[in-house]
């Protein structure tokens, strides 16, 4: 990863994306769902993006399963991948389909939530100083 | 009519009856075969329609899955870009904080120069302060509250006007 970029999932979910959640709470809440990222490999872990609460928050989970607090949440989607695949998606939005068809990106849960995740892409495009694609 | 002729006619009749019977049998067999063909055709049509529907459904699911995978990929890419932006902000903010601390040191030296009534040194330091403010302003906003706290802690209340002029200075 280039030095001026987040180095992996923990850099994003533990340190930087929470700042985005703080800066744009209303936009993040448009997702109105629980998104669980389970990432295996180096720098992996499980993170719960709670986009239902006000303010929205990101929690790192030490458990292998979705934390009990989120069991039965109305809209939950779980995204499973490995650290290298996650980094590929960090660099290019076109990687997802190949990863999905090679079984490296697994999606379970309330699938209609996924269309609302577009908010994160839209938010990044509205950020000043970031190159647009 | 002679008996022979009669026998012959009877034989012909039997033959004709047999041919008729055979023909009926063949017609029945053809009809049966035709019904079988018709039934097979209906089954084949149903199977083709089912297959078509299944194929369309599978294509629809595949397209939907591709769309979902692409959206997730876009979301992760967006998260990365958003993170980059906040990373840059953190770096800028740290740089501004560093420059602000440097500025506080210059102001502290200005305070000493004022107490000594050293106008020459005061002018040099004021220029330095203006330059540092210009550098901070190029990066972003100064932390005005924090700056005031430093200002007051150093006993700079008498420099309020200088502070304001520093903020508006062009370097």
PDB file of C-alpha atoms in Angstrom:
ATOM      1  CA  UNK A   1       0.000   0.000   0.000  1.00  0.00           C
ATOM      2  CA  UNK A   2       1.302   3.540  -0.748  1.00  0.00           C
ATOM      3  CA  UNK A   3       2.418   5.432   2.376  1.00  0.00           C
ATOM      4  CA  UNK A   4      -0.235   8.112   2.015  1.00  0.00           C
ATOM      5  CA  UNK A   5      -3.022   5.522   2.169  1.00  0.00           C
ATOM      6  CA  UNK A   6      -4.560   3.465   4.952  1.00  0.00           C
ATOM      7  CA  UNK A   7      -2.522   0.262   5.217  1.00  0.00           C
ATOM      8  CA  UNK A   8      -5.380  -2.177   5.694  1.00  0.00           C
ATOM      9  CA  UNK A   9      -8.704  -2.924   7.322  1.00  0.00           C
ATOM     10  CA  UNK A  10      -7.666  -2.086  10.901  1.00  0.00           C
ATOM     11  CA  UNK A  11      -6.283   1.288   9.807  1.00  0.00           C
ATOM     12  CA  UNK A  12      -9.646   2.031   8.188  1.00  0.00           C
ATOM     13  CA  UNK A  13     -12.081   0.585  10.721  1.00  0.00           C
ATOM     14  CA  UNK A  14     -10.174   1.354  13.949  1.00  0.00           C
ATOM     15  CA  UNK A  15      -8.756   4.800  13.213  1.00  0.00           C
ATOM     16  CA  UNK A  16      -9.937   6.617  10.115  1.00  0.00           C
ATOM     17  CA  UNK A  17     -13.473   5.628   9.144  1.00  0.00           C
ATOM     18  CA  UNK A  18     -14.765   6.502  12.668  1.00  0.00           C
ATOM     19  CA  UNK A  19     -13.719  10.088  11.846  1.00  0.00           C
ATOM     20  CA  UNK A  20     -15.885   9.888   8.729  1.00  0.00           C
ATOM     21  CA  UNK A  21     -18.775   8.585  10.848  1.00  0.00           C
ATOM     22  CA  UNK A  22     -18.299  11.558  13.199  1.00  0.00           C
ATOM     23  CA  UNK A  23     -18.145  14.043  10.344  1.00  0.00           C
ATOM     24  CA  UNK A  24     -21.144  12.729   8.406  1.00  0.00           C
ATOM     25  CA  UNK A  25     -23.464  10.989  10.917  1.00  0.00           C
ATOM     26  CA  UNK A  26     -26.667  11.746   9.014  1.00  0.00           C
ATOM     27  CA  UNK A  27     -25.325  10.428   5.699  1.00  0.00           C
ATOM     28  CA  UNK A  28     -24.021   7.259   7.349  1.00  0.00           C
ATOM     29  CA  UNK A  29     -27.392   6.703   9.036  1.00  0.00           C
ATOM     30  CA  UNK A  30     -29.006   6.626   5.574  1.00  0.00           C
ATOM     31  CA  UNK A  31     -27.635   3.071   5.356  1.00  0.00           C
ATOM     32  CA  UNK A  32     -29.891   2.276   8.337  1.00  0.00           C
ATOM     33  CA  UNK A  33     -28.458  -1.195   8.891  1.00  0.00           C
ATOM     34  CA  UNK A  34     -25.813  -3.220  10.675  1.00  0.00           C
ATOM     35  CA  UNK A  35     -22.900  -4.121   8.428  1.00  0.00           C
ATOM     36  CA  UNK A  36     -20.508  -6.772   9.672  1.00  0.00           C
ATOM     37  CA  UNK A  37     -17.100  -7.088   8.034  1.00  0.00           C
ATOM     38  CA  UNK A  38     -15.296 -10.320   8.857  1.00  0.00           C
ATOM     39  CA  UNK A  39     -11.803 -10.185   7.421  1.00  0.00           C
ATOM     40  CA  UNK A  40      -9.366 -13.055   7.755  1.00  0.00           C
ATOM     41  CA  UNK A  41      -5.585 -12.974   7.425  1.00  0.00           C
ATOM     42  CA  UNK A  42      -3.004 -10.393   8.479  1.00  0.00           C
ATOM     43  CA  UNK A  43      -4.526  -7.240   9.903  1.00  0.00           C
ATOM     44  CA  UNK A  44      -7.921  -8.937   9.845  1.00  0.00           C
ATOM     45  CA  UNK A  45     -10.686  -8.977  12.408  1.00  0.00           C
ATOM     46  CA  UNK A  46     -14.392  -8.489  12.728  1.00  0.00           C
ATOM     47  CA  UNK A  47     -15.946  -5.039  12.753  1.00  0.00           C
ATOM     48  CA  UNK A  48     -19.565  -4.089  13.234  1.00  0.00           C
ATOM     49  CA  UNK A  49     -20.614  -0.897  11.498  1.00  0.00           C
ATOM     50  CA  UNK A  50     -23.748   0.181  13.295  1.00  0.00           C
ATOM     51  CA  UNK A  51     -25.425   2.617  10.928  1.00  0.00           C
ATOM     52  CA  UNK A  52     -28.743   2.449  12.778  1.00  0.00           C
ATOM     53  CA  UNK A  53     -27.847   4.317  15.968  1.00  0.00           C
ATOM     54  CA  UNK A  54     -27.432   8.019  16.440  1.00  0.00           C
ATOM     55  CA  UNK A  55     -24.562   8.673  16.209  1.00  0.00           C
ATOM     56  CA  UNK A  56     -23.498   5.728  14.064  1.00  0.00           C
ATOM     57  CA  UNK A  57     -20.504   3.815  15.364  1.00  0.00           C
ATOM     58  CA  UNK A  58     -17.918   1.175  14.523  1.00  0.00           C
ATOM     59  CA  UNK A  59     -17.109  -1.569  17.013  1.00  0.00           C
ATOM     60  CA  UNK A  60     -14.388  -4.164  16.763  1.00  0.00           C
ATOM     61  CA  UNK A  61     -15.629  -7.567  17.794  1.00  0.00           C
ATOM     62  CA  UNK A  62     -13.380 -10.210  19.281  1.00  0.00           C
ATOM     63  CA  UNK A  63     -15.998 -12.866  18.674  1.00  0.00           C
ATOM     64  CA  UNK A  64     -16.209 -15.140  15.690  1.00  0.00           C
ATOM     65  CA  UNK A  65     -19.944 -14.602  15.432  1.00  0.00           C
ATOM     66  CA  UNK A  66     -22.046 -11.473  15.304  1.00  0.00           C
ATOM     67  CA  UNK A  67     -22.194  -9.952  18.825  1.00  0.00           C
ATOM     68  CA  UNK A  68     -25.333 -10.843  20.749  1.00  0.00           C
ATOM     69  CA  UNK A  69     -26.407  -7.207  20.888  1.00  0.00           C
ATOM     70  CA  UNK A  70     -26.951  -7.277  17.131  1.00  0.00           C
ATOM     71  CA  UNK A  71     -28.648 -10.654  16.908  1.00  0.00           C
ATOM     72  CA  UNK A  72     -32.106 -10.166  15.465  1.00  0.00           C
ATOM     73  CA  UNK A  73     -31.371  -6.636  14.242  1.00  0.00           C
ATOM     74  CA  UNK A  74     -33.823  -5.902  11.456  1.00  0.00           C
ATOM     75  CA  UNK A  75     -31.250  -5.276   8.757  1.00  0.00           C
ATOM     76  CA  UNK A  76     -27.920  -6.992   9.044  1.00  0.00           C
ATOM     77  CA  UNK A  77     -25.568  -7.918   6.255  1.00  0.00           C
ATOM     78  CA  UNK A  78     -22.349  -9.836   6.755  1.00  0.00           C
ATOM     79  CA  UNK A  79     -19.451  -9.440   4.361  1.00  0.00           C
ATOM     80  CA  UNK A  80     -16.623 -11.946   4.603  1.00  0.00           C
ATOM     81  CA  UNK A  81     -13.329 -11.721   2.800  1.00  0.00           C
ATOM     82  CA  UNK A  82      -9.604 -11.952   3.428  1.00  0.00           C
ATOM     83  CA  UNK A  83      -7.206  -9.115   4.078  1.00  0.00           C
ATOM     84  CA  UNK A  84      -5.557  -9.200   0.641  1.00  0.00           C
ATOM     85  CA  UNK A  85      -8.917  -9.185  -1.147  1.00  0.00           C
ATOM     86  CA  UNK A  86     -10.095  -6.311   1.033  1.00  0.00           C
ATOM     87  CA  UNK A  87      -6.973  -4.350   0.070  1.00  0.00           C
ATOM     88  CA  UNK A  88      -7.714  -5.041  -3.610  1.00  0.00           C
ATOM     89  CA  UNK A  89     -11.178  -3.547  -3.157  1.00  0.00           C
ATOM     90  CA  UNK A  90      -9.629  -0.579  -1.314  1.00  0.00           C
ATOM     91  CA  UNK A  91      -7.682   0.239  -4.459  1.00  0.00           C
ATOM     92  CA  UNK A  92     -10.298  -0.495  -7.102  1.00  0.00           C
ATOM     93  CA  UNK A  93     -14.095  -0.612  -7.132  1.00  0.00           C
ATOM     94  CA  UNK A  94     -13.966  -3.125 -10.000  1.00  0.00           C
ATOM     95  CA  UNK A  95     -12.477  -5.980  -7.970  1.00  0.00           C
ATOM     96  CA  UNK A  96     -15.670  -7.082  -6.238  1.00  0.00           C
ATOM     97  CA  UNK A  97     -17.189  -9.176  -9.020  1.00  0.00           C
ATOM     98  CA  UNK A  98     -14.094 -11.307  -9.581  1.00  0.00           C
ATOM     99  CA  UNK A  99     -13.648 -11.807  -5.835  1.00  0.00           C
ATOM    100  CA  UNK A 100     -17.289 -12.833  -5.549  1.00  0.00           C
ATOM    101  CA  UNK A 101     -17.104 -15.378  -8.357  1.00  0.00           C
ATOM    102  CA  UNK A 102     -13.874 -16.859  -7.052  1.00  0.00           C
ATOM    103  CA  UNK A 103     -15.479 -17.298  -3.638  1.00  0.00           C
ATOM    104  CA  UNK A 104     -13.275 -14.706  -1.943  1.00  0.00           C
ATOM    105  CA  UNK A 105     -16.143 -12.376  -1.155  1.00  0.00           C
ATOM    106  CA  UNK A 106     -19.086 -13.858   0.707  1.00  0.00           C
ATOM    107  CA  UNK A 107     -22.281 -11.961   1.363  1.00  0.00           C
ATOM    108  CA  UNK A 108     -25.043 -13.128   3.685  1.00  0.00           C
ATOM    109  CA  UNK A 109     -28.014 -11.539   5.388  1.00  0.00           C
ATOM    110  CA  UNK A 110     -30.373  -8.799   4.295  1.00  0.00           C
ATOM    111  CA  UNK A 111     -29.070  -8.249   0.789  1.00  0.00           C
ATOM    112  CA  UNK A 112     -31.116  -5.137   0.055  1.00  0.00           C
ATOM    113  CA  UNK A 113     -28.901  -3.313   2.577  1.00  0.00           C
ATOM    114  CA  UNK A 114     -26.053  -3.528   0.087  1.00  0.00           C
ATOM    115  CA  UNK A 115     -27.583  -1.058  -2.342  1.00  0.00           C
ATOM    116  CA  UNK A 116     -27.645   1.517   0.479  1.00  0.00           C
ATOM    117  CA  UNK A 117     -23.908   1.032   1.091  1.00  0.00           C
ATOM    118  CA  UNK A 118     -23.384   3.207  -1.983  1.00  0.00           C
ATOM    119  CA  UNK A 119     -23.482   6.092   0.520  1.00  0.00           C
ATOM    120  CA  UNK A 120     -19.823   5.423   1.385  1.00  0.00           C
ATOM    121  CA  UNK A 121     -18.800   5.796  -2.236  1.00  0.00           C
ATOM    122  CA  UNK A 122     -20.862   8.986  -2.619  1.00  0.00           C
ATOM    123  CA  UNK A 123     -19.384  10.411   0.589  1.00  0.00           C
ATOM    124  CA  UNK A 124     -15.832   9.871  -0.622  1.00  0.00           C
ATOM    125  CA  UNK A 125     -16.625  11.698  -3.840  1.00  0.00           C
ATOM    126  CA  UNK A 126     -17.883  14.724  -1.921  1.00  0.00           C
ATOM    127  CA  UNK A 127     -14.741  14.880   0.230  1.00  0.00           C
ATOM    128  CA  UNK A 128     -12.408  17.768  -0.666  1.00  0.00           C
ATOM    129  CA  UNK A 129      -8.926  16.962  -1.913  1.00  0.00           C
ATOM    130  CA  UNK A 130      -9.651  13.401  -3.041  1.00  0.00           C
ATOM    131  CA  UNK A 131      -9.095  12.435  -6.653  1.00  0.00           C
ATOM    132  CA  UNK A 132     -12.340  11.470  -8.389  1.00  0.00           C
ATOM    133  CA  UNK A 133     -12.593   8.389 -10.541  1.00  0.00           C
TER     134      UNK A 133
ATOM    135  CA  UNK B   1     -74.391 -67.553 -60.080  1.00  0.00           C
ATOM    136  CA  UNK B   2     -72.248 -70.568 -59.938  1.00  0.00           C
ATOM    137  CA  UNK B   3     -71.068 -71.859 -56.597  1.00  0.00           C
ATOM    138  CA  UNK B   4     -67.482 -71.242 -57.626  1.00  0.00           C
ATOM    139  CA  UNK B   5     -68.145 -67.592 -58.331  1.00  0.00           C
ATOM    140  CA  UNK B   6     -69.977 -67.279 -55.043  1.00  0.00           C
ATOM    141  CA  UNK B   7     -67.063 -68.807 -53.180  1.00  0.00           C
ATOM    142  CA  UNK B   8     -64.735 -66.465 -54.944  1.00  0.00           C
ATOM    143  CA  UNK B   9     -66.807 -63.444 -53.984  1.00  0.00           C
ATOM    144  CA  UNK B  10     -66.973 -64.658 -50.394  1.00  0.00           C
ATOM    145  CA  UNK B  11     -63.217 -65.063 -50.335  1.00  0.00           C
ATOM    146  CA  UNK B  12     -62.797 -61.542 -51.728  1.00  0.00           C
ATOM    147  CA  UNK B  13     -65.192 -60.251 -49.113  1.00  0.00           C
ATOM    148  CA  UNK B  14     -63.225 -61.922 -46.338  1.00  0.00           C
ATOM    149  CA  UNK B  15     -60.037 -60.526 -47.813  1.00  0.00           C
ATOM    150  CA  UNK B  16     -61.531 -57.055 -47.988  1.00  0.00           C
ATOM    151  CA  UNK B  17     -62.840 -57.372 -44.436  1.00  0.00           C
ATOM    152  CA  UNK B  18     -59.384 -58.449 -43.282  1.00  0.00           C
ATOM    153  CA  UNK B  19     -57.760 -55.523 -45.121  1.00  0.00           C
ATOM    154  CA  UNK B  20     -60.303 -53.210 -43.559  1.00  0.00           C
ATOM    155  CA  UNK B  21     -59.581 -54.664 -40.147  1.00  0.00           C
ATOM    156  CA  UNK B  22     -55.819 -54.303 -40.707  1.00  0.00           C
ATOM    157  CA  UNK B  23     -56.296 -50.727 -41.891  1.00  0.00           C
ATOM    158  CA  UNK B  24     -58.364 -49.923 -38.796  1.00  0.00           C
ATOM    159  CA  UNK B  25     -55.633 -51.466 -36.646  1.00  0.00           C
ATOM    160  CA  UNK B  26     -52.977 -49.341 -38.372  1.00  0.00           C
ATOM    161  CA  UNK B  27     -55.131 -46.223 -38.049  1.00  0.00           C
ATOM    162  CA  UNK B  28     -55.573 -46.962 -34.338  1.00  0.00           C
ATOM    163  CA  UNK B  29     -51.823 -47.495 -34.000  1.00  0.00           C
ATOM    164  CA  UNK B  30     -51.107 -44.224 -35.856  1.00  0.00           C
ATOM    165  CA  UNK B  31     -53.633 -42.393 -33.693  1.00  0.00           C
ATOM    166  CA  UNK B  32     -52.024 -43.832 -30.578  1.00  0.00           C
ATOM    167  CA  UNK B  33     -48.586 -42.856 -31.835  1.00  0.00           C
ATOM    168  CA  UNK B  34     -49.883 -39.431 -32.720  1.00  0.00           C
ATOM    169  CA  UNK B  35     -51.287 -38.968 -29.219  1.00  0.00           C
ATOM    170  CA  UNK B  36     -47.923 -40.109 -27.795  1.00  0.00           C
ATOM    171  CA  UNK B  37     -46.108 -37.605 -30.011  1.00  0.00           C
ATOM    172  CA  UNK B  38     -48.542 -34.900 -28.957  1.00  0.00           C
ATOM    173  CA  UNK B  39     -48.032 -35.771 -25.272  1.00  0.00           C
ATOM    174  CA  UNK B  40     -44.221 -35.831 -25.692  1.00  0.00           C
ATOM    175  CA  UNK B  41     -44.400 -32.496 -27.499  1.00  0.00           C
ATOM    176  CA  UNK B  42     -46.388 -31.005 -24.616  1.00  0.00           C
ATOM    177  CA  UNK B  43     -43.864 -32.378 -22.109  1.00  0.00           C
ATOM    178  CA  UNK B  44     -40.996 -31.015 -24.194  1.00  0.00           C
ATOM    179  CA  UNK B  45     -42.706 -27.618 -24.424  1.00  0.00           C
ATOM    180  CA  UNK B  46     -43.269 -27.541 -20.663  1.00  0.00           C
ATOM    181  CA  UNK B  47     -39.663 -28.581 -20.040  1.00  0.00           C
ATOM    182  CA  UNK B  48     -38.408 -25.920 -22.450  1.00  0.00           C
ATOM    183  CA  UNK B  49     -40.531 -23.270 -20.735  1.00  0.00           C
ATOM    184  CA  UNK B  50     -39.294 -24.384 -17.302  1.00  0.00           C
ATOM    185  CA  UNK B  51     -35.707 -24.383 -18.512  1.00  0.00           C
ATOM    186  CA  UNK B  52     -36.160 -20.930 -20.022  1.00  0.00           C
ATOM    187  CA  UNK B  53     -37.664 -19.606 -16.795  1.00  0.00           C
ATOM    188  CA  UNK B  54     -34.864 -21.218 -14.742  1.00  0.00           C
ATOM    189  CA  UNK B  55     -32.218 -19.788 -17.062  1.00  0.00           C
ATOM    190  CA  UNK B  56     -33.769 -16.334 -16.894  1.00  0.00           C
ATOM    191  CA  UNK B  57     -33.994 -16.592 -13.106  1.00  0.00           C
ATOM    192  CA  UNK B  58     -30.384 -17.778 -12.887  1.00  0.00           C
ATOM    193  CA  UNK B  59     -29.261 -14.927 -15.140  1.00  0.00           C
ATOM    194  CA  UNK B  60     -31.272 -12.493 -13.021  1.00  0.00           C
ATOM    195  CA  UNK B  61     -29.706 -13.826  -9.822  1.00  0.00           C
ATOM    196  CA  UNK B  62     -26.237 -13.735 -11.371  1.00  0.00           C
ATOM    197  CA  UNK B  63     -26.767 -10.145 -12.522  1.00  0.00           C
ATOM    198  CA  UNK B  64     -28.054  -9.210  -9.084  1.00  0.00           C
ATOM    199  CA  UNK B  65     -25.069 -10.889  -7.409  1.00  0.00           C
ATOM    200  CA  UNK B  66     -22.650  -9.100  -9.727  1.00  0.00           C
ATOM    201  CA  UNK B  67     -24.340  -5.814  -8.901  1.00  0.00           C
ATOM    202  CA  UNK B  68     -24.101  -6.521  -5.162  1.00  0.00           C
ATOM    203  CA  UNK B  69     -20.433  -7.497  -5.360  1.00  0.00           C
ATOM    204  CA  UNK B  70     -19.698  -4.364  -7.359  1.00  0.00           C
ATOM    205  CA  UNK B  71     -21.559  -2.169  -4.869  1.00  0.00           C
ATOM    206  CA  UNK B  72     -19.620  -3.668  -1.950  1.00  0.00           C
ATOM    207  CA  UNK B  73     -16.403  -3.085  -3.818  1.00  0.00           C
ATOM    208  CA  UNK B  74     -17.420   0.534  -4.459  1.00  0.00           C
ATOM    209  CA  UNK B  75     -18.306   0.953  -0.777  1.00  0.00           C
ATOM    210  CA  UNK B  76     -14.921  -0.396   0.363  1.00  0.00           C
ATOM    211  CA  UNK B  77     -13.174   1.820  -2.183  1.00  0.00           C
ATOM    212  CA  UNK B  78     -15.218   4.774  -0.891  1.00  0.00           C
ATOM    213  CA  UNK B  79     -14.318   3.919   2.713  1.00  0.00           C
ATOM    214  CA  UNK B  80     -10.658   3.902   1.716  1.00  0.00           C
ATOM    215  CA  UNK B  81     -10.926   7.243  -0.060  1.00  0.00           C
ATOM    216  CA  UNK B  82     -12.813   8.741   2.879  1.00  0.00           C
ATOM    217  CA  UNK B  83     -10.149   7.383   5.231  1.00  0.00           C
ATOM    218  CA  UNK B  84      -7.430   8.892   3.064  1.00  0.00           C
ATOM    219  CA  UNK B  85      -9.103  12.243   3.335  1.00  0.00           C
ATOM    220  CA  UNK B  86      -9.230  12.049   7.122  1.00  0.00           C
ATOM    221  CA  UNK B  87      -5.662  10.787   7.196  1.00  0.00           C
ATOM    222  CA  UNK B  88      -4.632  13.914   5.279  1.00  0.00           C
ATOM    223  CA  UNK B  89      -6.653  16.051   7.669  1.00  0.00           C
ATOM    224  CA  UNK B  90      -4.908  14.482  10.675  1.00  0.00           C
ATOM    225  CA  UNK B  91      -1.501  15.116   9.119  1.00  0.00           C
ATOM    226  CA  UNK B  92      -2.435  18.740   8.328  1.00  0.00           C
ATOM    227  CA  UNK B  93      -3.833  19.257  11.796  1.00  0.00           C
ATOM    228  CA  UNK B  94      -0.634  17.863  13.379  1.00  0.00           C
ATOM    229  CA  UNK B  95       1.442  20.146  11.160  1.00  0.00           C
ATOM    230  CA  UNK B  96      -0.636  23.179  12.122  1.00  0.00           C
ATOM    231  CA  UNK B  97      -0.317  22.264  15.822  1.00  0.00           C
ATOM    232  CA  UNK B  98       3.461  22.075  15.399  1.00  0.00           C
ATOM    233  CA  UNK B  99       3.569  25.494  13.702  1.00  0.00           C
ATOM    234  CA  UNK B 100       1.286  26.940  16.375  1.00  0.00           C
ATOM    235  CA  UNK B 101       3.722  25.804  19.055  1.00  0.00           C
ATOM    236  CA  UNK B 102       6.557  27.447  17.133  1.00  0.00           C
ATOM    237  CA  UNK B 103       4.508  30.635  16.954  1.00  0.00           C
ATOM    238  CA  UNK B 104       3.893  30.567  20.693  1.00  0.00           C
ATOM    239  CA  UNK B 105       7.677  30.384  21.217  1.00  0.00           C
ATOM    240  CA  UNK B 106       8.162  33.426  18.978  1.00  0.00           C
ATOM    241  CA  UNK B 107       5.473  35.298  20.859  1.00  0.00           C
ATOM    242  CA  UNK B 108       7.142  34.399  24.146  1.00  0.00           C
ATOM    243  CA  UNK B 109      10.368  35.885  22.803  1.00  0.00           C
ATOM    244  CA  UNK B 110       8.401  38.985  21.686  1.00  0.00           C
ATOM    245  CA  UNK B 111       7.155  39.341  25.244  1.00  0.00           C
ATOM    246  CA  UNK B 112      10.724  39.316  26.553  1.00  0.00           C
ATOM    247  CA  UNK B 113      11.818  41.831  23.886  1.00  0.00           C
ATOM    248  CA  UNK B 114       8.923  44.109  24.848  1.00  0.00           C
ATOM    249  CA  UNK B 115       9.881  43.954  28.518  1.00  0.00           C
ATOM    250  CA  UNK B 116      13.453  44.900  27.525  1.00  0.00           C
ATOM    251  CA  UNK B 117      12.102  47.585  25.232  1.00  0.00           C
ATOM    252  CA  UNK B 118      14.230  46.034  22.463  1.00  0.00           C
ATOM    253  CA  UNK B 119      12.353  47.364  19.447  1.00  0.00           C
ATOM    254  CA  UNK B 120      14.838  45.970  16.897  1.00  0.00           C
ATOM    255  CA  UNK B 121      14.456  42.416  18.214  1.00  0.00           C
ATOM    256  CA  UNK B 122      10.710  42.944  18.501  1.00  0.00           C
ATOM    257  CA  UNK B 123      10.496  43.836  14.805  1.00  0.00           C
ATOM    258  CA  UNK B 124      12.534  40.770  13.787  1.00  0.00           C
ATOM    259  CA  UNK B 125      10.331  38.528  15.922  1.00  0.00           C
ATOM    260  CA  UNK B 126       7.130  40.146  14.632  1.00  0.00           C
ATOM    261  CA  UNK B 127       8.251  39.358  11.057  1.00  0.00           C
ATOM    262  CA  UNK B 128       8.957  35.765  12.080  1.00  0.00           C
ATOM    263  CA  UNK B 129       5.538  35.542  13.703  1.00  0.00           C
ATOM    264  CA  UNK B 130       3.843  36.890  10.591  1.00  0.00           C
ATOM    265  CA  UNK B 131       5.655  34.342   8.423  1.00  0.00           C
ATOM    266  CA  UNK B 132       4.644  31.480  10.704  1.00  0.00           C
ATOM    267  CA  UNK B 133       1.023  32.619  10.689  1.00  0.00           C
ATOM    268  CA  UNK B 134       1.149  32.729   6.885  1.00  0.00           C
ATOM    269  CA  UNK B 135       2.465  29.128   6.784  1.00  0.00           C
ATOM    270  CA  UNK B 136      -0.307  27.979   9.146  1.00  0.00           C
ATOM    271  CA  UNK B 137      -2.947  29.762   7.107  1.00  0.00           C
ATOM    272  CA  UNK B 138      -1.700  28.063   3.950  1.00  0.00           C
ATOM    273  CA  UNK B 139      -2.412  24.697   5.611  1.00  0.00           C
ATOM    274  CA  UNK B 140      -5.737  25.597   7.155  1.00  0.00           C
ATOM    275  CA  UNK B 141      -7.284  27.318  10.130  1.00  0.00           C
ATOM    276  CA  UNK B 142      -5.435  28.199  13.320  1.00  0.00           C
ATOM    277  CA  UNK B 143      -6.817  26.785  16.544  1.00  0.00           C
ATOM    278  CA  UNK B 144      -7.911  30.174  17.808  1.00  0.00           C
ATOM    279  CA  UNK B 145      -9.107  28.958  21.237  1.00  0.00           C
ATOM    280  CA  UNK B 146      -5.898  27.075  21.917  1.00  0.00           C
ATOM    281  CA  UNK B 147      -3.904  30.008  20.658  1.00  0.00           C
ATOM    282  CA  UNK B 148      -5.698  32.395  23.014  1.00  0.00           C
ATOM    283  CA  UNK B 149      -5.041  30.059  25.937  1.00  0.00           C
ATOM    284  CA  UNK B 150      -1.317  30.155  25.171  1.00  0.00           C
ATOM    285  CA  UNK B 151      -1.538  33.862  24.653  1.00  0.00           C
ATOM    286  CA  UNK B 152      -3.101  34.491  28.050  1.00  0.00           C
ATOM    287  CA  UNK B 153      -0.861  31.951  29.818  1.00  0.00           C
ATOM    288  CA  UNK B 154       2.170  33.877  28.574  1.00  0.00           C
ATOM    289  CA  UNK B 155       0.720  37.186  29.799  1.00  0.00           C
ATOM    290  CA  UNK B 156       0.155  38.448  26.278  1.00  0.00           C
ATOM    291  CA  UNK B 157      -3.102  40.228  26.854  1.00  0.00           C
ATOM    292  CA  UNK B 158      -1.407  43.485  25.981  1.00  0.00           C
ATOM    293  CA  UNK B 159      -0.650  42.046  22.540  1.00  0.00           C
ATOM    294  CA  UNK B 160      -4.277  41.532  21.533  1.00  0.00           C
ATOM    295  CA  UNK B 161      -3.930  44.021  18.728  1.00  0.00           C
ATOM    296  CA  UNK B 162      -0.712  42.395  17.567  1.00  0.00           C
ATOM    297  CA  UNK B 163      -2.430  39.017  17.592  1.00  0.00           C
ATOM    298  CA  UNK B 164      -5.262  40.302  15.439  1.00  0.00           C
ATOM    299  CA  UNK B 165      -2.784  41.889  13.047  1.00  0.00           C
ATOM    300  CA  UNK B 166      -0.900  38.574  12.867  1.00  0.00           C
ATOM    301  CA  UNK B 167      -4.068  36.769  11.917  1.00  0.00           C
ATOM    302  CA  UNK B 168      -4.736  39.148   9.081  1.00  0.00           C
ATOM    303  CA  UNK B 169      -1.092  39.355   7.989  1.00  0.00           C
ATOM    304  CA  UNK B 170      -0.176  38.176   4.520  1.00  0.00           C
ATOM    305  CA  UNK B 171       3.340  37.061   5.522  1.00  0.00           C
TER     306      UNK B 171
END
